[in-house]
PDB file of C-alpha atoms in Angstrom:
ATOM      1  CA  UNK A   1       7.021 -24.244  14.099  1.00  0.00           C
ATOM      2  CA  UNK A   2       5.908 -21.267  12.377  1.00  0.00           C
ATOM      3  CA  UNK A   3       8.334 -19.047  10.501  1.00  0.00           C
ATOM      4  CA  UNK A   4       6.183 -15.707  10.200  1.00  0.00           C
ATOM      5  CA  UNK A   5       3.085 -15.573  12.440  1.00  0.00           C
ATOM      6  CA  UNK A   6       0.472 -13.162  12.642  1.00  0.00           C
ATOM      7  CA  UNK A   7      -2.631 -12.297  14.562  1.00  0.00           C
ATOM      8  CA  UNK A   8      -5.230 -12.237  14.230  1.00  0.00           C
ATOM      9  CA  UNK A   9      -5.803 -14.114  11.282  1.00  0.00           C
ATOM     10  CA  UNK A  10      -9.529 -12.618  10.781  1.00  0.00           C
ATOM     11  CA  UNK A  11     -10.591  -8.833  12.066  1.00  0.00           C
ATOM     12  CA  UNK A  12     -14.082  -7.608  11.375  1.00  0.00           C
ATOM     13  CA  UNK A  13     -14.600  -4.202  12.913  1.00  0.00           C
ATOM     14  CA  UNK A  14     -16.674  -1.238  12.816  1.00  0.00           C
ATOM     15  CA  UNK A  15     -15.856   2.005  11.033  1.00  0.00           C
ATOM     16  CA  UNK A  16     -14.242   4.468  13.178  1.00  0.00           C
ATOM     17  CA  UNK A  17     -12.515   1.461  15.300  1.00  0.00           C
ATOM     18  CA  UNK A  18      -8.826   1.294  16.054  1.00  0.00           C
ATOM     19  CA  UNK A  19      -7.196  -2.030  15.536  1.00  0.00           C
ATOM     20  CA  UNK A  20      -3.777  -3.887  16.029  1.00  0.00           C
ATOM     21  CA  UNK A  21      -2.283  -6.499  13.960  1.00  0.00           C
ATOM     22  CA  UNK A  22       0.733  -8.273  15.369  1.00  0.00           C
ATOM     23  CA  UNK A  23       3.504  -9.921  13.803  1.00  0.00           C
ATOM     24  CA  UNK A  24       6.179 -12.245  14.822  1.00  0.00           C
ATOM     25  CA  UNK A  25       9.331 -14.195  13.323  1.00  0.00           C
ATOM     26  CA  UNK A  26      11.922 -16.816  14.519  1.00  0.00           C
ATOM     27  CA  UNK A  27      13.810 -16.815  11.378  1.00  0.00           C
ATOM     28  CA  UNK A  28      16.310 -14.220  12.887  1.00  0.00           C
ATOM     29  CA  UNK A  29      15.829 -12.095   9.814  1.00  0.00           C
ATOM     30  CA  UNK A  30      16.873  -8.445   9.913  1.00  0.00           C
ATOM     31  CA  UNK A  31      14.035  -6.611   7.907  1.00  0.00           C
ATOM     32  CA  UNK A  32      10.185  -7.038   8.355  1.00  0.00           C
ATOM     33  CA  UNK A  33       7.323  -5.610   5.981  1.00  0.00           C
ATOM     34  CA  UNK A  34       3.843  -4.954   6.090  1.00  0.00           C
ATOM     35  CA  UNK A  35       1.873  -5.567   2.543  1.00  0.00           C
ATOM     36  CA  UNK A  36      -1.648  -4.877   1.738  1.00  0.00           C
ATOM     37  CA  UNK A  37      -3.531  -6.983  -0.889  1.00  0.00           C
ATOM     38  CA  UNK A  38      -6.486  -5.319  -1.949  1.00  0.00           C
ATOM     39  CA  UNK A  39      -9.643  -7.193  -3.658  1.00  0.00           C
ATOM     40  CA  UNK A  40      -8.183  -7.121  -6.823  1.00  0.00           C
ATOM     41  CA  UNK A  41      -5.069  -9.074  -5.381  1.00  0.00           C
ATOM     42  CA  UNK A  42      -2.557  -6.039  -5.902  1.00  0.00           C
ATOM     43  CA  UNK A  43       0.038  -6.586  -3.463  1.00  0.00           C
ATOM     44  CA  UNK A  44       1.781  -3.461  -2.011  1.00  0.00           C
ATOM     45  CA  UNK A  45       4.491  -2.583   0.510  1.00  0.00           C
ATOM     46  CA  UNK A  46       3.379  -0.368   3.104  1.00  0.00           C
ATOM     47  CA  UNK A  47       6.180  -0.258   5.662  1.00  0.00           C
ATOM     48  CA  UNK A  48       9.891  -2.028   5.571  1.00  0.00           C
ATOM     49  CA  UNK A  49      11.861  -1.863   9.017  1.00  0.00           C
ATOM     50  CA  UNK A  50      15.508  -2.974   9.240  1.00  0.00           C
ATOM     51  CA  UNK A  51      16.687  -3.573  12.797  1.00  0.00           C
ATOM     52  CA  UNK A  52      13.592  -1.913  14.163  1.00  0.00           C
ATOM     53  CA  UNK A  53      14.689   1.110  12.245  1.00  0.00           C
ATOM     54  CA  UNK A  54      11.838   2.217   9.542  1.00  0.00           C
ATOM     55  CA  UNK A  55      13.249   2.361   6.052  1.00  0.00           C
ATOM     56  CA  UNK A  56      10.367   2.402   3.722  1.00  0.00           C
ATOM     57  CA  UNK A  57       6.980   4.203   4.483  1.00  0.00           C
ATOM     58  CA  UNK A  58       4.770   4.312   1.295  1.00  0.00           C
ATOM     59  CA  UNK A  59       2.095   6.861   0.993  1.00  0.00           C
ATOM     60  CA  UNK A  60      -0.430   5.384   3.460  1.00  0.00           C
ATOM     61  CA  UNK A  61      -2.545   7.507   5.439  1.00  0.00           C
ATOM     62  CA  UNK A  62      -0.968   8.263   8.802  1.00  0.00           C
ATOM     63  CA  UNK A  63      -3.785   6.377  10.428  1.00  0.00           C
ATOM     64  CA  UNK A  64      -1.535   3.382   9.934  1.00  0.00           C
ATOM     65  CA  UNK A  65       1.316   2.860  12.229  1.00  0.00           C
ATOM     66  CA  UNK A  66       3.644   0.346  12.189  1.00  0.00           C
ATOM     67  CA  UNK A  67       6.091  -0.331  15.604  1.00  0.00           C
ATOM     68  CA  UNK A  68       8.759  -2.735  16.276  1.00  0.00           C
ATOM     69  CA  UNK A  69       9.912  -3.486  19.795  1.00  0.00           C
ATOM     70  CA  UNK A  70      12.932  -5.586  18.552  1.00  0.00           C
ATOM     71  CA  UNK A  71      13.695  -7.108  15.020  1.00  0.00           C
ATOM     72  CA  UNK A  72      11.498 -10.087  15.690  1.00  0.00           C
ATOM     73  CA  UNK A  73       8.281  -8.546  16.075  1.00  0.00           C
ATOM     74  CA  UNK A  74       6.292  -5.930  13.808  1.00  0.00           C
ATOM     75  CA  UNK A  75       3.041  -4.579  14.787  1.00  0.00           C
ATOM     76  CA  UNK A  76       0.547  -2.622  12.500  1.00  0.00           C
ATOM     77  CA  UNK A  77      -1.901  -0.114  14.583  1.00  0.00           C
ATOM     78  CA  UNK A  78      -4.783   1.237  12.434  1.00  0.00           C
ATOM     79  CA  UNK A  79      -7.010   4.118  13.594  1.00  0.00           C
ATOM     80  CA  UNK A  80     -10.078   5.453  12.721  1.00  0.00           C
ATOM     81  CA  UNK A  81     -10.738   2.516  10.738  1.00  0.00           C
ATOM     82  CA  UNK A  82     -12.715   3.061   6.935  1.00  0.00           C
ATOM     83  CA  UNK A  83     -14.177   0.955   4.852  1.00  0.00           C
ATOM     84  CA  UNK A  84     -11.212   1.424   2.066  1.00  0.00           C
ATOM     85  CA  UNK A  85      -9.213  -0.181   4.844  1.00  0.00           C
ATOM     86  CA  UNK A  86     -10.556  -3.591   3.758  1.00  0.00           C
ATOM     87  CA  UNK A  87      -8.183  -6.179   2.712  1.00  0.00           C
ATOM     88  CA  UNK A  88      -5.718  -8.627   3.690  1.00  0.00           C
ATOM     89  CA  UNK A  89      -2.463  -7.453   5.370  1.00  0.00           C
ATOM     90  CA  UNK A  90       0.574  -9.785   5.219  1.00  0.00           C
ATOM     91  CA  UNK A  91       3.517  -9.704   7.619  1.00  0.00           C
ATOM     92  CA  UNK A  92       6.841 -10.535   6.164  1.00  0.00           C
ATOM     93  CA  UNK A  93      10.090 -10.856   6.931  1.00  0.00           C
ATOM     94  CA  UNK A  94      13.660 -11.047   4.824  1.00  0.00           C
ATOM     95  CA  UNK A  95      17.363 -11.649   4.980  1.00  0.00           C
ATOM     96  CA  UNK A  96      18.011 -10.505   1.267  1.00  0.00           C
ATOM     97  CA  UNK A  97      15.972  -7.964  -0.482  1.00  0.00           C
ATOM     98  CA  UNK A  98      13.171  -9.893  -2.414  1.00  0.00           C
ATOM     99  CA  UNK A  99      13.328 -13.193  -0.843  1.00  0.00           C
ATOM    100  CA  UNK A 100      10.593 -12.846   1.473  1.00  0.00           C
ATOM    101  CA  UNK A 101       8.777 -15.123   3.944  1.00  0.00           C
ATOM    102  CA  UNK A 102       5.265 -14.234   4.467  1.00  0.00           C
ATOM    103  CA  UNK A 103       2.793 -14.819   7.112  1.00  0.00           C
ATOM    104  CA  UNK A 104      -0.645 -16.333   6.830  1.00  0.00           C
ATOM    105  CA  UNK A 105      -2.205 -12.897   6.015  1.00  0.00           C
ATOM    106  CA  UNK A 106      -4.914 -11.210   8.356  1.00  0.00           C
ATOM    107  CA  UNK A 107      -7.747 -10.462   6.768  1.00  0.00           C
ATOM    108  CA  UNK A 108      -9.779  -6.951   7.616  1.00  0.00           C
ATOM    109  CA  UNK A 109     -13.156  -6.558   7.420  1.00  0.00           C
ATOM    110  CA  UNK A 110     -14.482  -3.065   7.716  1.00  0.00           C
ATOM    111  CA  UNK A 111     -18.163  -2.894   8.298  1.00  0.00           C
TER     112      UNK A 111
ATOM    113  CA  UNK B   1       5.900   5.842 -10.647  1.00  0.00           C
ATOM    114  CA  UNK B   2       7.885   2.327 -11.080  1.00  0.00           C
ATOM    115  CA  UNK B   3       5.796  -0.262 -12.091  1.00  0.00           C
ATOM    116  CA  UNK B   4       5.674  -3.947 -13.106  1.00  0.00           C
ATOM    117  CA  UNK B   5       3.100  -5.284 -15.626  1.00  0.00           C
ATOM    118  CA  UNK B   6       1.638  -8.727 -15.844  1.00  0.00           C
ATOM    119  CA  UNK B   7      -1.371 -10.170 -17.806  1.00  0.00           C
ATOM    120  CA  UNK B   8      -3.689 -11.033 -15.171  1.00  0.00           C
ATOM    121  CA  UNK B   9      -5.077 -13.996 -17.115  1.00  0.00           C
ATOM    122  CA  UNK B  10      -6.387 -16.371 -16.377  1.00  0.00           C
ATOM    123  CA  UNK B  11      -4.380 -18.520 -18.349  1.00  0.00           C
ATOM    124  CA  UNK B  12      -5.480 -22.018 -19.089  1.00  0.00           C
ATOM    125  CA  UNK B  13      -3.160 -24.760 -20.234  1.00  0.00           C
ATOM    126  CA  UNK B  14      -3.612 -28.266 -20.173  1.00  0.00           C
ATOM    127  CA  UNK B  15      -1.882 -30.802 -18.052  1.00  0.00           C
ATOM    128  CA  UNK B  16       1.527 -31.441 -19.157  1.00  0.00           C
ATOM    129  CA  UNK B  17       1.834 -28.399 -21.420  1.00  0.00           C
ATOM    130  CA  UNK B  18       4.177 -25.751 -20.896  1.00  0.00           C
ATOM    131  CA  UNK B  19       2.835 -22.501 -19.170  1.00  0.00           C
ATOM    132  CA  UNK B  20       4.583 -19.406 -20.125  1.00  0.00           C
ATOM    133  CA  UNK B  21       3.883 -16.303 -17.864  1.00  0.00           C
ATOM    134  CA  UNK B  22       5.362 -12.959 -18.447  1.00  0.00           C
ATOM    135  CA  UNK B  23       6.483  -9.632 -16.440  1.00  0.00           C
ATOM    136  CA  UNK B  24       7.424  -6.416 -17.681  1.00  0.00           C
ATOM    137  CA  UNK B  25       8.891  -3.472 -15.451  1.00  0.00           C
ATOM    138  CA  UNK B  26       9.818   0.267 -15.747  1.00  0.00           C
ATOM    139  CA  UNK B  27      12.737   0.822 -13.874  1.00  0.00           C
ATOM    140  CA  UNK B  28      15.894   0.641 -15.991  1.00  0.00           C
ATOM    141  CA  UNK B  29      17.766   0.404 -12.793  1.00  0.00           C
ATOM    142  CA  UNK B  30      16.149  -2.846 -11.314  1.00  0.00           C
ATOM    143  CA  UNK B  31      18.673  -5.016 -10.387  1.00  0.00           C
ATOM    144  CA  UNK B  32      17.032  -8.571  -8.982  1.00  0.00           C
ATOM    145  CA  UNK B  33      13.628 -10.409  -9.962  1.00  0.00           C
ATOM    146  CA  UNK B  34      11.434 -12.914  -8.459  1.00  0.00           C
ATOM    147  CA  UNK B  35       8.476 -15.171  -9.174  1.00  0.00           C
ATOM    148  CA  UNK B  36       6.317 -15.768  -6.227  1.00  0.00           C
ATOM    149  CA  UNK B  37       3.111 -18.154  -6.432  1.00  0.00           C
ATOM    150  CA  UNK B  38       0.021 -17.444  -4.078  1.00  0.00           C
ATOM    151  CA  UNK B  39      -2.595 -20.057  -3.907  1.00  0.00           C
ATOM    152  CA  UNK B  40      -6.133 -18.784  -3.583  1.00  0.00           C
ATOM    153  CA  UNK B  41      -6.610 -17.926   0.061  1.00  0.00           C
ATOM    154  CA  UNK B  42      -3.017 -18.464   1.124  1.00  0.00           C
ATOM    155  CA  UNK B  43       0.336 -16.173   1.465  1.00  0.00           C
ATOM    156  CA  UNK B  44       2.577 -16.123  -1.366  1.00  0.00           C
ATOM    157  CA  UNK B  45       5.704 -18.186  -1.415  1.00  0.00           C
ATOM    158  CA  UNK B  46       9.174 -17.405  -3.560  1.00  0.00           C
ATOM    159  CA  UNK B  47       9.486 -19.826  -6.420  1.00  0.00           C
ATOM    160  CA  UNK B  48      12.229 -18.386  -8.288  1.00  0.00           C
ATOM    161  CA  UNK B  49      14.974 -15.683  -8.315  1.00  0.00           C
ATOM    162  CA  UNK B  50      17.099 -14.018 -11.011  1.00  0.00           C
ATOM    163  CA  UNK B  51      19.533 -11.367 -11.125  1.00  0.00           C
ATOM    164  CA  UNK B  52      21.574 -11.750 -14.515  1.00  0.00           C
ATOM    165  CA  UNK B  53      20.560 -12.123 -18.211  1.00  0.00           C
ATOM    166  CA  UNK B  54      19.501 -15.414 -19.611  1.00  0.00           C
ATOM    167  CA  UNK B  55      17.705 -18.399 -18.211  1.00  0.00           C
ATOM    168  CA  UNK B  56      17.646 -20.034 -14.484  1.00  0.00           C
ATOM    169  CA  UNK B  57      16.375 -23.439 -14.217  1.00  0.00           C
ATOM    170  CA  UNK B  58      15.001 -25.140 -11.098  1.00  0.00           C
ATOM    171  CA  UNK B  59      13.246 -28.665 -11.799  1.00  0.00           C
ATOM    172  CA  UNK B  60      10.181 -27.986 -13.894  1.00  0.00           C
ATOM    173  CA  UNK B  61      10.468 -24.044 -13.427  1.00  0.00           C
ATOM    174  CA  UNK B  62      12.592 -21.681 -15.441  1.00  0.00           C
ATOM    175  CA  UNK B  63      13.197 -17.826 -15.162  1.00  0.00           C
ATOM    176  CA  UNK B  64      13.867 -15.647 -17.928  1.00  0.00           C
ATOM    177  CA  UNK B  65      15.701 -12.309 -17.839  1.00  0.00           C
ATOM    178  CA  UNK B  66      16.359  -9.660 -20.644  1.00  0.00           C
ATOM    179  CA  UNK B  67      17.364  -6.539 -18.934  1.00  0.00           C
ATOM    180  CA  UNK B  68      17.356  -4.590 -22.208  1.00  0.00           C
ATOM    181  CA  UNK B  69      13.964  -5.275 -22.997  1.00  0.00           C
ATOM    182  CA  UNK B  70      12.933  -5.158 -19.165  1.00  0.00           C
ATOM    183  CA  UNK B  71      11.503  -8.373 -19.497  1.00  0.00           C
ATOM    184  CA  UNK B  72      11.115 -11.441 -16.933  1.00  0.00           C
ATOM    185  CA  UNK B  73       9.134 -14.744 -17.521  1.00  0.00           C
ATOM    186  CA  UNK B  74       8.542 -18.173 -15.858  1.00  0.00           C
ATOM    187  CA  UNK B  75       8.037 -21.118 -17.940  1.00  0.00           C
ATOM    188  CA  UNK B  76       6.592 -24.054 -16.281  1.00  0.00           C
ATOM    189  CA  UNK B  77       7.094 -27.303 -17.729  1.00  0.00           C
ATOM    190  CA  UNK B  78       4.961 -30.478 -17.457  1.00  0.00           C
ATOM    191  CA  UNK B  79       2.050 -28.395 -15.855  1.00  0.00           C
ATOM    192  CA  UNK B  80       0.056 -30.043 -13.058  1.00  0.00           C
ATOM    193  CA  UNK B  81      -3.151 -29.252 -11.582  1.00  0.00           C
ATOM    194  CA  UNK B  82      -1.198 -28.352  -8.486  1.00  0.00           C
ATOM    195  CA  UNK B  83       0.524 -25.618 -10.382  1.00  0.00           C
ATOM    196  CA  UNK B  84      -2.791 -23.654 -10.450  1.00  0.00           C
ATOM    197  CA  UNK B  85      -2.539 -20.380  -8.607  1.00  0.00           C
ATOM    198  CA  UNK B  86      -1.942 -16.780  -9.087  1.00  0.00           C
ATOM    199  CA  UNK B  87       2.084 -16.158 -10.071  1.00  0.00           C
ATOM    200  CA  UNK B  88       3.675 -12.846  -9.177  1.00  0.00           C
ATOM    201  CA  UNK B  89       6.149 -11.133 -10.272  1.00  0.00           C
ATOM    202  CA  UNK B  90       8.157  -8.933  -7.879  1.00  0.00           C
ATOM    203  CA  UNK B  91      11.229  -6.780  -8.748  1.00  0.00           C
ATOM    204  CA  UNK B  92      13.765  -4.627  -6.678  1.00  0.00           C
ATOM    205  CA  UNK B  93      13.981  -1.409  -7.459  1.00  0.00           C
ATOM    206  CA  UNK B  94      16.659  -0.403  -5.280  1.00  0.00           C
ATOM    207  CA  UNK B  95      19.555  -2.186  -4.017  1.00  0.00           C
ATOM    208  CA  UNK B  96      20.357  -3.891  -0.862  1.00  0.00           C
ATOM    209  CA  UNK B  97      17.555  -1.957   1.378  1.00  0.00           C
ATOM    210  CA  UNK B  98      15.332  -1.397  -1.886  1.00  0.00           C
ATOM    211  CA  UNK B  99      12.033  -1.561  -2.594  1.00  0.00           C
ATOM    212  CA  UNK B 100      10.185  -4.921  -3.772  1.00  0.00           C
ATOM    213  CA  UNK B 101       7.438  -3.968  -6.440  1.00  0.00           C
ATOM    214  CA  UNK B 102       4.926  -6.614  -7.460  1.00  0.00           C
ATOM    215  CA  UNK B 103       2.734  -6.984 -10.242  1.00  0.00           C
ATOM    216  CA  UNK B 104      -0.631  -7.585 -10.123  1.00  0.00           C
ATOM    217  CA  UNK B 105      -0.471 -11.506 -10.772  1.00  0.00           C
ATOM    218  CA  UNK B 106      -1.427 -13.837 -13.716  1.00  0.00           C
ATOM    219  CA  UNK B 107      -4.059 -16.424 -12.528  1.00  0.00           C
ATOM    220  CA  UNK B 108      -2.995 -20.005 -14.028  1.00  0.00           C
ATOM    221  CA  UNK B 109      -5.358 -22.816 -14.328  1.00  0.00           C
ATOM    222  CA  UNK B 110      -4.210 -26.151 -15.556  1.00  0.00           C
ATOM    223  CA  UNK B 111      -6.919 -28.520 -16.741  1.00  0.00           C
ATOM    224  CA  UNK B 112      -6.835 -32.320 -15.955  1.00  0.00           C
TER     225      UNK B 112
END
């Protein structure tokens, strides 16, 4: 049974489109994250939610909007996609800072 | 700007050797430190954590922390080809709800 699952695994879309990535964790963790890993493999935090409340919101364009309907789910919606948004997006969860479990990643390609 | 620096490599070692991976961080207030391993095309997985100065050993892995020098390292003894991966150093800069900042990773290649 997958601990942190995100869908879809691959996403190819045209510039200007709006897309969503879904994430669910069954570990009972209080905190969930979205990370972006660019082509140079640099992993950077985007958002962090604790018990459905936003606690970290790094400097990302406001075209990116996270939503946490409950503490087991954290979705990421992206409006008006740009070429530079192409990356791998990882969802993660943790019960203690630093001890994160990552989903398998969503490879987003904007063409 | 809080930063975590790693040599991107690739670091190439022969099978059976000790691989030494290094990481420095800029925020002196950082409290906890982690090493993640990421195989190509896969997600990062936590392999070691360290919270106080000194060494922490877990099997073939040893994490070392020197807060005065703002330096963290990971030693892998008896390296195996299956250890070939990118190793990411991560630093918690902000306490219980802190921000985990990752280095860019060091790619390790273990040659049979």
